Amino acid sequence: MLMTAATQLLCVLLTLDGQAPAIREQHATAVWIEPQLMFRSLGMSALPLGVEVGRQLTPRLLLSAAIAHLPIANISATQVSAGARWYFRDSIFTPYLAIELGVLNVEEDDTGGQTHTNLFAAAGPGAELTLPRGFSIMTDLQLGPENGGRVGTDERVWHFSAWYRLGVGYRF
């Protein structure tokens, strides 16, 4: 049974010509649960609690809003962002270009609970696999600048950062 399911999935992935129903048009609203990893010049961190809500405006364009959170005392982080995806074709397995703009609030462990705000912009490639009945799996890797303030000063410092997301969701 597992081999049959794997064979069917492989056949779906190889059928990239768009003959399957246009799920993105039929189910224009989507919700993904998506933990993410952030690679920053200051190190790597994870935001395990992430949710993204998107709305397909055209067969190729999706606008989205996302929130992600790391709920650990003294080092918590919360990210809020808005973004867009441009799908290169309309098929079951579709690559896309993602763009995100957002704010990351980070609590510093050694400052007694002070937080600082980082603004960021990122873009990069991704892909979405839409499964029967509206289920969706997506992943992307975005790169871009992050403008973070140093705790206790007004100095703004630019960092190069990367965000990797893996989401499982549903299209309504």
Short mmCIF file of C-alpha atoms in Angstrom, two decimals:
data_model
loop_
_atom_site.label_atom_id
_atom_site.label_comp_id
_atom_site.label_asym_id
_atom_site.label_seq_id
_atom_site.Cartn_x
_atom_site.Cartn_y
_atom_site.Cartn_z
CA MET A 1 0.00 0.00 0.00
CA LEU A 2 2.85 2.40 0.86
CA MET A 3 4.55 1.57 -2.44
CA THR A 4 1.32 2.30 -4.33
CA ALA A 5 0.96 5.69 -2.62
CA ALA A 6 4.61 6.52 -3.37
CA THR A 7 4.12 5.52 -7.02
CA GLN A 8 1.00 7.70 -7.31
CA LEU A 9 2.83 10.67 -5.76
CA LEU A 10 5.72 10.21 -8.19
CA CYS A 11 3.27 10.13 -11.12
CA VAL A 12 1.66 13.35 -9.86
CA LEU A 13 5.04 15.06 -9.57
CA LEU A 14 5.98 14.00 -13.08
CA THR A 15 2.73 15.43 -14.49
CA LEU A 16 3.81 19.05 -14.49
CA ASP A 17 1.79 20.10 -17.54
CA GLY A 18 -1.19 21.44 -15.58
CA GLN A 19 -3.70 18.76 -16.65
CA ALA A 20 -4.91 18.38 -13.06
CA PRO A 21 -7.70 20.67 -11.81
CA ALA A 22 -6.54 24.21 -11.03
CA ILE A 23 -6.66 23.85 -7.25
CA ARG A 24 -5.29 27.34 -6.65
CA GLU A 25 -8.24 28.84 -8.57
CA GLN A 26 -10.86 26.58 -7.02
CA HIS A 27 -9.50 27.02 -3.49
CA ALA A 28 -8.28 30.63 -3.37
CA THR A 29 -7.84 30.98 0.41
CA ALA A 30 -5.07 29.02 2.12
CA VAL A 31 -3.73 28.48 5.65
CA TRP A 32 -0.34 26.91 6.38
CA ILE A 33 1.26 25.85 9.66
CA GLU A 34 4.90 26.64 9.03
CA PRO A 35 7.79 26.53 11.43
CA GLN A 36 10.86 28.33 10.16
CA LEU A 37 14.58 28.60 10.70
CA MET A 38 16.38 31.95 10.62
CA PHE A 39 20.04 32.14 9.75
CA ARG A 40 21.39 35.50 10.86
CA SER A 41 24.84 36.97 11.18
CA LEU A 42 24.26 36.62 14.92
CA GLY A 43 23.55 32.88 14.67
CA MET A 44 20.68 30.54 13.90
CA SER A 45 17.29 30.56 15.62
CA ALA A 46 13.98 28.81 15.13
CA LEU A 47 10.43 30.11 15.17
CA PRO A 48 8.50 26.86 15.72
CA LEU A 49 4.99 28.34 15.94
CA GLY A 50 4.21 29.87 12.56
CA VAL A 51 0.94 30.43 10.69
CA GLU A 52 0.48 31.96 7.25
CA VAL A 53 -2.84 32.94 5.65
CA GLY A 54 -2.94 33.63 1.93
CA ARG A 55 -5.42 34.66 -0.74
CA GLN A 56 -4.97 33.79 -4.41
CA LEU A 57 -5.78 36.95 -6.43
CA THR A 58 -4.99 35.49 -9.85
CA PRO A 59 -3.83 32.02 -10.92
CA ARG A 60 -0.25 33.28 -10.51
CA LEU A 61 -0.38 35.81 -7.61
CA LEU A 62 -0.98 35.05 -3.91
CA LEU A 63 -0.86 37.69 -1.15
CA SER A 64 -0.24 36.54 2.42
CA ALA A 65 0.20 37.55 6.04
CA ALA A 66 2.17 35.48 8.56
CA ILE A 67 3.03 35.38 12.23
CA ALA A 68 5.67 33.19 13.88
CA HIS A 69 6.74 32.94 17.52
CA LEU A 70 9.44 31.43 19.72
CA PRO A 71 7.80 31.16 23.18
CA ILE A 72 10.85 30.81 25.45
CA ALA A 73 11.31 33.13 28.42
CA ASN A 74 14.06 35.76 28.10
CA ILE A 75 14.88 34.87 24.48
CA SER A 76 11.46 34.94 22.86
CA ALA A 77 11.01 36.21 19.32
CA THR A 78 7.91 37.20 17.38
CA GLN A 79 7.84 37.83 13.64
CA VAL A 80 4.99 39.47 11.72
CA SER A 81 5.19 39.76 7.95
CA ALA A 82 3.28 40.39 4.74
CA GLY A 83 4.26 38.84 1.47
CA ALA A 84 3.46 37.75 -2.03
CA ARG A 85 4.13 34.69 -4.16
CA TRP A 86 4.38 34.62 -7.92
CA TYR A 87 3.67 31.10 -9.24
CA PHE A 88 5.48 30.23 -12.47
CA ARG A 89 2.71 27.92 -13.71
CA ASP A 90 -0.59 26.41 -12.64
CA SER A 91 -0.03 22.74 -11.91
CA ILE A 92 -0.02 20.37 -8.97
CA PHE A 93 3.69 20.94 -8.25
CA THR A 94 4.52 24.59 -8.84
CA PRO A 95 7.67 26.62 -8.19
CA TYR A 96 7.22 30.22 -7.09
CA LEU A 97 9.11 33.37 -6.15
CA ALA A 98 8.33 34.61 -2.61
CA ILE A 99 8.77 38.14 -1.27
CA GLU A 100 8.34 39.07 2.43
CA LEU A 101 8.46 42.34 4.36
CA GLY A 102 8.21 42.25 8.13
CA VAL A 103 9.16 43.02 11.68
CA LEU A 104 10.98 40.74 14.12
CA ASN A 105 10.84 41.56 17.85
CA VAL A 106 13.59 39.80 19.79
CA GLU A 107 14.01 39.65 23.58
CA GLU A 108 17.63 39.62 24.73
CA ASP A 109 18.49 37.23 27.55
CA ASP A 110 21.12 39.38 29.24
CA THR A 111 19.14 42.66 29.26
CA GLY A 112 16.48 41.90 31.85
CA GLY A 113 13.66 41.48 29.37
CA GLN A 114 14.39 44.33 26.94
CA THR A 115 13.40 43.76 23.34
CA HIS A 116 14.60 45.24 20.10
CA THR A 117 12.95 45.41 16.72
CA ASN A 118 14.46 44.21 13.46
CA LEU A 119 12.95 45.22 10.12
CA PHE A 120 13.56 42.85 7.22
CA ALA A 121 12.91 42.27 3.54
CA ALA A 122 13.54 38.93 1.87
CA ALA A 123 12.99 37.18 -1.44
CA GLY A 124 13.70 33.72 -2.78
CA PRO A 125 12.51 30.59 -4.52
CA GLY A 126 9.97 28.11 -3.24
CA ALA A 127 7.59 25.39 -4.34
CA GLU A 128 4.08 24.23 -3.49
CA LEU A 129 2.59 20.78 -3.91
CA THR A 130 -1.21 20.78 -3.88
CA LEU A 131 -2.72 17.46 -2.96
CA PRO A 132 -6.26 16.16 -3.51
CA ARG A 133 -9.06 17.72 -1.46
CA GLY A 134 -7.15 21.00 -0.99
CA PHE A 135 -4.18 19.90 1.12
CA SER A 136 -0.94 21.75 0.41
CA ILE A 137 2.76 21.41 1.22
CA MET A 138 5.06 24.39 0.64
CA THR A 139 8.66 25.31 1.23
CA ASP A 140 10.86 28.29 0.46
CA LEU A 141 14.24 29.81 1.18
CA GLN A 142 14.39 33.60 1.30
CA LEU A 143 17.44 35.84 1.59
CA GLY A 144 17.67 39.51 2.38
CA PRO A 145 18.73 42.37 4.62
CA GLU A 146 17.70 42.71 8.25
CA ASN A 147 18.00 46.06 10.01
CA GLY A 148 18.35 45.47 13.75
CA GLY A 149 18.91 47.92 16.55
CA ARG A 150 21.46 47.29 19.27
CA VAL A 151 20.00 47.03 22.75
CA GLY A 152 20.50 50.23 24.73
CA THR A 153 21.50 52.35 21.74
CA ASP A 154 19.81 53.99 18.76
CA GLU A 155 22.39 52.53 16.38
CA ARG A 156 20.90 50.53 13.50
CA VAL A 157 22.97 47.69 12.01
CA TRP A 158 22.31 45.85 8.76
CA HIS A 159 22.68 42.05 8.72
CA PHE A 160 22.32 39.57 5.88
CA SER A 161 19.79 36.92 6.90
CA ALA A 162 18.07 33.84 5.51
CA TRP A 163 14.68 32.32 6.34
CA TYR A 164 13.74 28.72 5.57
CA ARG A 165 10.06 27.71 5.88
CA LEU A 166 8.32 24.37 5.53
CA GLY A 167 4.54 24.49 5.69
CA VAL A 168 1.65 22.06 5.69
CA GLY A 169 -1.76 23.50 5.07
CA TYR A 170 -5.13 23.53 3.44
CA ARG A 171 -6.71 25.52 0.61
CA PHE A 172 -10.39 26.49 1.06
#
